[in-house]
Coordinates of C-alpha atoms in Angstrom, one line a residue:
M475 CA -40.6 -54.0 45.2
K476 CA -39.8 -57.6 44.2
V477 CA -37.2 -59.3 46.3
H478 CA -34.5 -61.1 44.3
W479 CA -33.4 -64.4 46.0
T480 CA -30.0 -65.6 45.1
N481 CA -29.4 -69.3 44.4
T482 CA -27.6 -69.6 47.8
A483 CA -30.5 -68.0 49.6
V484 CA -33.0 -70.3 48.0
E485 CA -30.8 -73.3 48.9
H486 CA -30.7 -72.1 52.5
L487 CA -34.4 -71.7 52.6
L488 CA -34.9 -75.2 51.2
S489 CA -32.5 -76.5 53.8
I490 CA -34.4 -74.8 56.6
Y491 CA -37.6 -76.3 55.2
E492 CA -36.2 -79.8 55.0
Y493 CA -34.7 -79.7 58.5
I494 CA -38.0 -78.5 60.1
S495 CA -40.2 -80.8 58.0
K496 CA -38.6 -83.8 59.5
D497 CA -40.6 -83.0 62.6
S498 CA -43.5 -81.0 61.1
P499 CA -44.1 -80.2 57.5
L500 CA -46.8 -77.7 58.6
Y501 CA -44.4 -75.7 60.7
A502 CA -41.7 -76.0 58.0
Q503 CA -44.1 -74.3 55.5
R504 CA -45.1 -71.7 58.0
M505 CA -41.4 -70.8 58.6
V506 CA -40.7 -70.5 54.9
D507 CA -43.8 -68.3 54.5
R508 CA -42.8 -66.2 57.4
L509 CA -39.2 -65.7 56.1
T510 CA -40.4 -64.8 52.6
R511 CA -43.0 -62.4 53.9
R512 CA -40.4 -60.7 56.2
S513 CA -38.0 -60.2 53.3
E514 CA -40.8 -58.4 51.4
Q515 CA -41.6 -56.3 54.4
I516 CA -37.9 -55.3 54.7
A517 CA -37.8 -54.4 51.0
T518 CA -40.9 -52.2 51.4
F519 CA -39.4 -50.6 54.5
L520 CA -36.2 -49.7 52.6
I521 CA -38.2 -48.1 49.8
L522 CA -40.3 -46.0 52.2
S523 CA -37.2 -45.0 54.1
A524 CA -35.4 -43.9 51.0
K525 CA -38.5 -41.8 49.9
L526 CA -38.6 -40.2 53.4
L527 CA -34.9 -39.3 53.3
N528 CA -35.3 -37.7 49.9
T529 CA -38.1 -35.4 50.9

């Protein structure tokens, strides 16, 4: 499942990146990567949960 990011969510993600990158661009990128991966994991979990409930 593809996660759809709203404009507001993207703006928040960019704000998080900009804030953290003041101290460490590396850790800022890691955090953004972690958040985007987690959103994909949640989407996958929801799909699997729905399939299990329908069986």
